Structures are given as structure tokens and as C-alpha cells.
């Protein structure tokens, strides 16, 4: 996920104060590799405590393994994290793959394997070509040879671990019809049965049209909008979403309360999962705001902070 420019109207919630204009600059931590200096911890709990926010491993446990790889899913499992977040895009020949950036340069060796193919966009490579890439060496030698997984491989690994998936449709404007492709794969892999849809799957996006498309295709699937809509606009999103998932620096307790006052597309209270929180100070801050979930590269750090 990347930060978007947002303006949140909180006048009615803060006693007539002027609307709050929120920062739009992308945080460096969300553009670069997560901090890997602290050792991983193993724990079984997936929440901070009774009634605390749910822990969601951002791109898998991406502080311990290369993001969006099967190794990151495995690391989340070892840490006892039940919910895993990922990013889905589409190859030139129509395969759905799990990768964050719209190009392959940052997290693979594509520049060495295909030096004449700049700017190395995902959509310009076939699935077979992407399978040739090393998606782990950039993170560390222990992960040399890791591959960019397909969505099928990814959901099957999560199924093996009995985990849950918060899936982001990444850059849907680049991939017309990707929503239908995602629904097809999820159906084929058994992820659209009652048990998965009810409690193990959420589809999110920064794109409102993409979420509306998912809601039209599968009205039973839980969806989440990535961003911080103005309070006055929240009812419009609630018509087809179940979650509002903002960047943590763009919210406060009043905003979370405003979201919680509304019911989403399935008649339940809108939830708030905030991202990307990797330190103790902000973990405690957003818990105080009343968020429902914390998306983090460092589940070990956040969990330890919220247990104090």
C-alpha cells in the first residue's frame, strides 16, 4: 500500500474546529524494504489481547522474509499471525501474481535477467518469464531463489496454514477485468465457499470502481476501501464496503468513531484496519483510537508493544 493525499472533514466531530487536511507525501518506510534489524519473535497470539486489534502481516511477515513471497507467509505462520495481507497484479498472458510494485525492479533481479526490458512492468512480462526471477536475494542470501508466487500458489499456502487473507487488488486500472480474474481463481481454489467468505477473506483496494466491481460480482465477499475518505463521504463507501482501511498518520479517535457509527454493505459496523504500523509508539496510539486491526511489517514489535 502507498499513502494517498486525503482530506478528512472532522468539523462536526471536534467541536467546530476547521477541517483537518492530512499529509499526502508517501512515507519512505512504505516505499523501501522493511527494517530487518530486530530479531523475530515466535508467539501464538494473533491479537494484542482480549478485545485488542487484530494483527495483519503486511505482505506477509515482511520484516522477517521477502515481501509477498511464500516465505513471508510461512514466517507469519511461525509467529502465530492469522491474517496475511498481499498484493495482486496480472502478467502479460493473464496470470495473477503476488507482487506490490507495478514493476519488478525493486524486489527481483529482473534488471539482470532481462536487461533490455526497462521499465520492467509486471504487465509486460509473461508468467513464465516472471518465474525465472529471484525474488529473495534482495532481502538476504538465505532467501536466494525465492519466486514471485501466483495467486493460486499463495492462497494454497495460506490454506495449508489455516490463515486468513486480506488481498489488495493492486493498480486495477492497469488490468481491466482483473476483478473477474480474481473471482475465478478464488472460486477454483475453494476460497468462495461459505466458510472462507464468512470469516477468512477480505478484498481491498484504493480503487472505488474496483471494489464496486467485486461487490457486483460477489456481493457476499467482504471488501475494504484503502484510504481516508472525508467523514461526509463515508455513507457512500458503506454502500459497497465493509471496511475503511487508512494510513495510520491520517486518522485520530474521532475519525475511527465516525467510521464505526456506520454499517457497511453487509449490515455490520464498518471496521478500521490501519497501516503500516511498525513501532511501539504508533501501535499504542492507534489502539487508543479504537482501530479493529493493525497492518504491520513487524508483528513481533507491535505485539510486544500492545502486551505492555
mmCIF file with all atom_site columns, N, CA, C and O in Angstrom, residues 46 73-74 76-77 80-84 154-165 189-191 193-201:
data_model
loop_
_atom_site.group_PDB
_atom_site.id
_atom_site.type_symbol
_atom_site.label_atom_id
_atom_site.label_alt_id
_atom_site.label_comp_id
_atom_site.label_asym_id
_atom_site.label_entity_id
_atom_site.label_seq_id
_atom_site.pdbx_PDB_ins_code
_atom_site.Cartn_x
_atom_site.Cartn_y
_atom_site.Cartn_z
_atom_site.occupancy
_atom_site.B_iso_or_equiv
_atom_site.pdbx_formal_charge
_atom_site.auth_seq_id
_atom_site.auth_comp_id
_atom_site.auth_asym_id
_atom_site.auth_atom_id
_atom_site.pdbx_PDB_model_num
ATOM 1   N N  . UNK A 1 46  ? -2.652  -13.907 17.926 1.00 0.00 ? 46  UNK A N  1
ATOM 2   C CA . UNK A 1 46  ? -2.748  -13.083 16.727 1.00 0.00 ? 46  UNK A CA 1
ATOM 3   C C  . UNK A 1 46  ? -3.332  -11.720 17.015 1.00 0.00 ? 46  UNK A C  1
ATOM 4   O O  . UNK A 1 46  ? -3.459  -10.907 16.128 1.00 0.00 ? 46  UNK A O  1
ATOM 5   N N  . UNK A 1 73  ? 4.700   -15.725 4.068  1.00 0.00 ? 73  UNK A N  1
ATOM 6   C CA . UNK A 1 73  ? 3.512   -16.387 4.622  1.00 0.00 ? 73  UNK A CA 1
ATOM 7   C C  . UNK A 1 73  ? 3.930   -17.367 5.709  1.00 0.00 ? 73  UNK A C  1
ATOM 8   O O  . UNK A 1 73  ? 3.345   -17.416 6.799  1.00 0.00 ? 73  UNK A O  1
ATOM 9   N N  . UNK A 1 74  ? 4.957   -18.145 5.430  1.00 0.00 ? 74  UNK A N  1
ATOM 10  C CA . UNK A 1 74  ? 5.446   -19.125 6.403  1.00 0.00 ? 74  UNK A CA 1
ATOM 11  C C  . UNK A 1 74  ? 5.942   -18.439 7.675  1.00 0.00 ? 74  UNK A C  1
ATOM 12  O O  . UNK A 1 74  ? 5.702   -18.920 8.786  1.00 0.00 ? 74  UNK A O  1
ATOM 13  N N  . UNK A 1 76  ? 4.933   -15.588 8.887  1.00 0.00 ? 76  UNK A N  1
ATOM 14  C CA . UNK A 1 76  ? 3.755   -15.146 9.639  1.00 0.00 ? 76  UNK A CA 1
ATOM 15  C C  . UNK A 1 76  ? 3.152   -16.298 10.415 1.00 0.00 ? 76  UNK A C  1
ATOM 16  O O  . UNK A 1 76  ? 2.739   -16.147 11.574 1.00 0.00 ? 76  UNK A O  1
ATOM 17  N N  . UNK A 1 77  ? 3.097   -17.456 9.800  1.00 0.00 ? 77  UNK A N  1
ATOM 18  C CA . UNK A 1 77  ? 2.568   -18.636 10.490 1.00 0.00 ? 77  UNK A CA 1
ATOM 19  C C  . UNK A 1 77  ? 3.405   -18.969 11.718 1.00 0.00 ? 77  UNK A C  1
ATOM 20  O O  . UNK A 1 77  ? 2.862   -19.233 12.801 1.00 0.00 ? 77  UNK A O  1
ATOM 21  N N  . UNK A 1 80  ? 2.622   -16.914 14.596 1.00 0.00 ? 80  UNK A N  1
ATOM 22  C CA . UNK A 1 80  ? 1.273   -17.011 15.119 1.00 0.00 ? 80  UNK A CA 1
ATOM 23  C C  . UNK A 1 80  ? 0.338   -15.954 14.588 1.00 0.00 ? 80  UNK A C  1
ATOM 24  O O  . UNK A 1 80  ? -0.698  -15.668 15.193 1.00 0.00 ? 80  UNK A O  1
ATOM 25  N N  . UNK A 1 81  ? 0.658   -15.350 13.440 1.00 0.00 ? 81  UNK A N  1
ATOM 26  C CA . UNK A 1 81  ? -0.190  -14.314 12.866 1.00 0.00 ? 81  UNK A CA 1
ATOM 27  C C  . UNK A 1 81  ? -1.184  -14.978 11.911 1.00 0.00 ? 81  UNK A C  1
ATOM 28  O O  . UNK A 1 81  ? -0.788  -15.622 10.944 1.00 0.00 ? 81  UNK A O  1
ATOM 29  N N  . UNK A 1 82  ? -2.454  -14.787 12.174 1.00 0.00 ? 82  UNK A N  1
ATOM 30  C CA . UNK A 1 82  ? -3.502  -15.468 11.407 1.00 0.00 ? 82  UNK A CA 1
ATOM 31  C C  . UNK A 1 82  ? -3.811  -14.745 10.098 1.00 0.00 ? 82  UNK A C  1
ATOM 32  O O  . UNK A 1 82  ? -3.994  -15.363 9.056  1.00 0.00 ? 82  UNK A O  1
ATOM 33  N N  . UNK A 1 83  ? -3.884  -13.412 10.141 1.00 0.00 ? 83  UNK A N  1
ATOM 34  C CA . UNK A 1 83  ? -4.233  -12.634 8.947  1.00 0.00 ? 83  UNK A CA 1
ATOM 35  C C  . UNK A 1 83  ? -2.979  -12.215 8.185  1.00 0.00 ? 83  UNK A C  1
ATOM 36  O O  . UNK A 1 83  ? -2.020  -11.697 8.777  1.00 0.00 ? 83  UNK A O  1
ATOM 37  N N  . UNK A 1 84  ? -3.004  -12.414 6.865  1.00 0.00 ? 84  UNK A N  1
ATOM 38  C CA . UNK A 1 84  ? -1.900  -12.040 5.988  1.00 0.00 ? 84  UNK A CA 1
ATOM 39  C C  . UNK A 1 84  ? -2.435  -11.136 4.886  1.00 0.00 ? 84  UNK A C  1
ATOM 40  O O  . UNK A 1 84  ? -3.478  -11.418 4.288  1.00 0.00 ? 84  UNK A O  1
ATOM 41  N N  . UNK A 1 154 ? -0.272  -18.779 -3.674 1.00 0.00 ? 154 UNK A N  1
ATOM 42  C CA . UNK A 1 154 ? -0.363  -18.017 -2.427 1.00 0.00 ? 154 UNK A CA 1
ATOM 43  C C  . UNK A 1 154 ? -1.550  -18.461 -1.586 1.00 0.00 ? 154 UNK A C  1
ATOM 44  O O  . UNK A 1 154 ? -1.411  -18.723 -0.389 1.00 0.00 ? 154 UNK A O  1
ATOM 45  N N  . UNK A 1 155 ? -2.724  -18.542 -2.202 1.00 0.00 ? 155 UNK A N  1
ATOM 46  C CA . UNK A 1 155 ? -3.896  -18.928 -1.403 1.00 0.00 ? 155 UNK A CA 1
ATOM 47  C C  . UNK A 1 155 ? -3.795  -20.378 -0.947 1.00 0.00 ? 155 UNK A C  1
ATOM 48  O O  . UNK A 1 155 ? -4.285  -20.729 0.139  1.00 0.00 ? 155 UNK A O  1
ATOM 49  N N  . UNK A 1 156 ? -3.135  -21.222 -1.728 1.00 0.00 ? 156 UNK A N  1
ATOM 50  C CA . UNK A 1 156 ? -2.959  -22.604 -1.299 1.00 0.00 ? 156 UNK A CA 1
ATOM 51  C C  . UNK A 1 156 ? -2.027  -22.699 -0.101 1.00 0.00 ? 156 UNK A C  1
ATOM 52  O O  . UNK A 1 156 ? -2.226  -23.532 0.785  1.00 0.00 ? 156 UNK A O  1
ATOM 53  N N  . UNK A 1 157 ? -1.013  -21.832 -0.043 1.00 0.00 ? 157 UNK A N  1
ATOM 54  C CA . UNK A 1 157 ? -0.126  -21.833 1.122  1.00 0.00 ? 157 UNK A CA 1
ATOM 55  C C  . UNK A 1 157 ? -0.871  -21.326 2.363  1.00 0.00 ? 157 UNK A C  1
ATOM 56  O O  . UNK A 1 157 ? -0.711  -21.873 3.459  1.00 0.00 ? 157 UNK A O  1
ATOM 57  N N  . UNK A 1 158 ? -1.666  -20.288 2.182  1.00 0.00 ? 158 UNK A N  1
ATOM 58  C CA . UNK A 1 158 ? -2.455  -19.786 3.301  1.00 0.00 ? 158 UNK A CA 1
ATOM 59  C C  . UNK A 1 158 ? -3.451  -20.839 3.779  1.00 0.00 ? 158 UNK A C  1
ATOM 60  O O  . UNK A 1 158 ? -3.666  -21.023 4.977  1.00 0.00 ? 158 UNK A O  1
ATOM 61  N N  . UNK A 1 159 ? -4.040  -21.541 2.822  1.00 0.00 ? 159 UNK A N  1
ATOM 62  C CA . UNK A 1 159 ? -4.970  -22.622 3.185  1.00 0.00 ? 159 UNK A CA 1
ATOM 63  C C  . UNK A 1 159 ? -4.253  -23.701 3.980  1.00 0.00 ? 159 UNK A C  1
ATOM 64  O O  . UNK A 1 159 ? -4.791  -24.212 4.982  1.00 0.00 ? 159 UNK A O  1
ATOM 65  N N  . UNK A 1 160 ? -3.065  -24.052 3.567  1.00 0.00 ? 160 UNK A N  1
ATOM 66  C CA . UNK A 1 160 ? -2.278  -25.063 4.279  1.00 0.00 ? 160 UNK A CA 1
ATOM 67  C C  . UNK A 1 160 ? -2.072  -24.658 5.735  1.00 0.00 ? 160 UNK A C  1
ATOM 68  O O  . UNK A 1 160 ? -2.124  -25.502 6.643  1.00 0.00 ? 160 UNK A O  1
ATOM 69  N N  . UNK A 1 161 ? -1.844  -23.374 5.978  1.00 0.00 ? 161 UNK A N  1
ATOM 70  C CA . UNK A 1 161 ? -1.594  -22.879 7.333  1.00 0.00 ? 161 UNK A CA 1
ATOM 71  C C  . UNK A 1 161 ? -2.874  -22.511 8.081  1.00 0.00 ? 161 UNK A C  1
ATOM 72  O O  . UNK A 1 161 ? -2.792  -22.085 9.241  1.00 0.00 ? 161 UNK A O  1
ATOM 73  N N  . UNK A 1 162 ? -4.016  -22.618 7.410  1.00 0.00 ? 162 UNK A N  1
ATOM 74  C CA . UNK A 1 162 ? -5.298  -22.214 8.005  1.00 0.00 ? 162 UNK A CA 1
ATOM 75  C C  . UNK A 1 162 ? -5.279  -20.742 8.401  1.00 0.00 ? 162 UNK A C  1
ATOM 76  O O  . UNK A 1 162 ? -5.849  -20.329 9.414  1.00 0.00 ? 162 UNK A O  1
ATOM 77  N N  . UNK A 1 163 ? -4.645  -19.936 7.570  1.00 0.00 ? 163 UNK A N  1
ATOM 78  C CA . UNK A 1 163 ? -4.600  -18.495 7.795  1.00 0.00 ? 163 UNK A CA 1
ATOM 79  C C  . UNK A 1 163 ? -5.753  -17.806 7.063  1.00 0.00 ? 163 UNK A C  1
ATOM 80  O O  . UNK A 1 163 ? -6.575  -18.458 6.406  1.00 0.00 ? 163 UNK A O  1
ATOM 81  N N  . UNK A 1 164 ? -5.793  -16.481 7.174  1.00 0.00 ? 164 UNK A N  1
ATOM 82  C CA . UNK A 1 164 ? -6.831  -15.677 6.546  1.00 0.00 ? 164 UNK A CA 1
ATOM 83  C C  . UNK A 1 164 ? -6.162  -14.628 5.663  1.00 0.00 ? 164 UNK A C  1
ATOM 84  O O  . UNK A 1 164 ? -5.020  -14.241 5.905  1.00 0.00 ? 164 UNK A O  1
ATOM 85  N N  . UNK A 1 165 ? -6.900  -14.153 4.644  1.00 0.00 ? 165 UNK A N  1
ATOM 86  C CA . UNK A 1 165 ? -6.281  -13.323 3.621  1.00 0.00 ? 165 UNK A CA 1
ATOM 87  C C  . UNK A 1 165 ? -6.972  -11.978 3.474  1.00 0.00 ? 165 UNK A C  1
ATOM 88  O O  . UNK A 1 165 ? -8.181  -11.900 3.238  1.00 0.00 ? 165 UNK A O  1
ATOM 89  N N  . UNK A 1 189 ? -10.066 -22.289 -6.451 1.00 0.00 ? 189 UNK A N  1
ATOM 90  C CA . UNK A 1 189 ? -9.244  -22.782 -5.339 1.00 0.00 ? 189 UNK A CA 1
ATOM 91  C C  . UNK A 1 189 ? -10.036 -22.978 -4.055 1.00 0.00 ? 189 UNK A C  1
ATOM 92  O O  . UNK A 1 189 ? -9.453  -23.267 -3.006 1.00 0.00 ? 189 UNK A O  1
ATOM 93  N N  . UNK A 1 190 ? -11.344 -22.828 -4.132 1.00 0.00 ? 190 UNK A N  1
ATOM 94  C CA . UNK A 1 190 ? -12.184 -23.122 -2.971 1.00 0.00 ? 190 UNK A CA 1
ATOM 95  C C  . UNK A 1 190 ? -12.297 -22.006 -1.965 1.00 0.00 ? 190 UNK A C  1
ATOM 96  O O  . UNK A 1 190 ? -12.748 -22.231 -0.838 1.00 0.00 ? 190 UNK A O  1
ATOM 97  N N  . UNK A 1 191 ? -11.964 -20.782 -2.377 1.00 0.00 ? 191 UNK A N  1
ATOM 98  C CA . UNK A 1 191 ? -11.968 -19.663 -1.434 1.00 0.00 ? 191 UNK A CA 1
ATOM 99  C C  . UNK A 1 191 ? -13.258 -18.842 -1.476 1.00 0.00 ? 191 UNK A C  1
ATOM 100 O O  . UNK A 1 191 ? -13.344 -17.808 -0.815 1.00 0.00 ? 191 UNK A O  1
ATOM 101 N N  . UNK A 1 193 ? -16.306 -20.452 -0.898 1.00 0.00 ? 193 UNK A N  1
ATOM 102 C CA . UNK A 1 193 ? -17.346 -21.185 -0.191 1.00 0.00 ? 193 UNK A CA 1
ATOM 103 C C  . UNK A 1 193 ? -17.752 -20.396 1.052  1.00 0.00 ? 193 UNK A C  1
ATOM 104 O O  . UNK A 1 193 ? -17.181 -19.353 1.380  1.00 0.00 ? 193 UNK A O  1
ATOM 105 N N  . UNK A 1 194 ? -18.748 -20.883 1.745  1.00 0.00 ? 194 UNK A N  1
ATOM 106 C CA . UNK A 1 194 ? -19.325 -20.113 2.842  1.00 0.00 ? 194 UNK A CA 1
ATOM 107 C C  . UNK A 1 194 ? -18.322 -19.827 3.950  1.00 0.00 ? 194 UNK A C  1
ATOM 108 O O  . UNK A 1 194 ? -18.251 -18.707 4.467  1.00 0.00 ? 194 UNK A O  1
ATOM 109 N N  . UNK A 1 195 ? -17.513 -20.817 4.308  1.00 0.00 ? 195 UNK A N  1
ATOM 110 C CA . UNK A 1 195 ? -16.602 -20.626 5.442  1.00 0.00 ? 195 UNK A CA 1
ATOM 111 C C  . UNK A 1 195 ? -15.515 -19.593 5.135  1.00 0.00 ? 195 UNK A C  1
ATOM 112 O O  . UNK A 1 195 ? -15.167 -18.776 5.985  1.00 0.00 ? 195 UNK A O  1
ATOM 113 N N  . UNK A 1 196 ? -14.970 -19.614 3.915  1.00 0.00 ? 196 UNK A N  1
ATOM 114 C CA . UNK A 1 196 ? -13.947 -18.636 3.569  1.00 0.00 ? 196 UNK A CA 1
ATOM 115 C C  . UNK A 1 196 ? -14.536 -17.237 3.470  1.00 0.00 ? 196 UNK A C  1
ATOM 116 O O  . UNK A 1 196 ? -13.981 -16.276 4.007  1.00 0.00 ? 196 UNK A O  1
ATOM 117 N N  . UNK A 1 197 ? -15.655 -17.131 2.772  1.00 0.00 ? 197 UNK A N  1
ATOM 118 C CA . UNK A 1 197 ? -16.269 -15.820 2.576  1.00 0.00 ? 197 UNK A CA 1
ATOM 119 C C  . UNK A 1 197 ? -16.717 -15.216 3.898  1.00 0.00 ? 197 UNK A C  1
ATOM 120 O O  . UNK A 1 197 ? -16.607 -14.006 4.119  1.00 0.00 ? 197 UNK A O  1
ATOM 121 N N  . UNK A 1 198 ? -17.186 -16.036 4.804  1.00 0.00 ? 198 UNK A N  1
ATOM 122 C CA . UNK A 1 198 ? -17.722 -15.530 6.057  1.00 0.00 ? 198 UNK A CA 1
ATOM 123 C C  . UNK A 1 198 ? -16.635 -14.997 6.983  1.00 0.00 ? 198 UNK A C  1
ATOM 124 O O  . UNK A 1 198 ? -16.844 -13.990 7.669  1.00 0.00 ? 198 UNK A O  1
ATOM 125 N N  . UNK A 1 199 ? -15.456 -15.638 6.996  1.00 0.00 ? 199 UNK A N  1
ATOM 126 C CA . UNK A 1 199 ? -14.509 -15.253 8.044  1.00 0.00 ? 199 UNK A CA 1
ATOM 127 C C  . UNK A 1 199 ? -13.038 -15.289 7.655  1.00 0.00 ? 199 UNK A C  1
ATOM 128 O O  . UNK A 1 199 ? -12.185 -15.001 8.492  1.00 0.00 ? 199 UNK A O  1
ATOM 129 N N  . UNK A 1 200 ? -12.709 -15.596 6.393  1.00 0.00 ? 200 UNK A N  1
ATOM 130 C CA . UNK A 1 200 ? -11.293 -15.764 6.069  1.00 0.00 ? 200 UNK A CA 1
ATOM 131 C C  . UNK A 1 200 ? -10.821 -14.948 4.886  1.00 0.00 ? 200 UNK A C  1
ATOM 132 O O  . UNK A 1 200 ? -9.654  -15.053 4.487  1.00 0.00 ? 200 UNK A O  1
ATOM 133 N N  . UNK A 1 201 ? -11.691 -14.126 4.303  1.00 0.00 ? 201 UNK A N  1
ATOM 134 C CA . UNK A 1 201 ? -11.304 -13.403 3.101  1.00 0.00 ? 201 UNK A CA 1
ATOM 135 C C  . UNK A 1 201 ? -11.844 -11.983 3.120  1.00 0.00 ? 201 UNK A C  1
ATOM 136 O O  . UNK A 1 201 ? -13.024 -11.763 3.385  1.00 0.00 ? 201 UNK A O  1
#
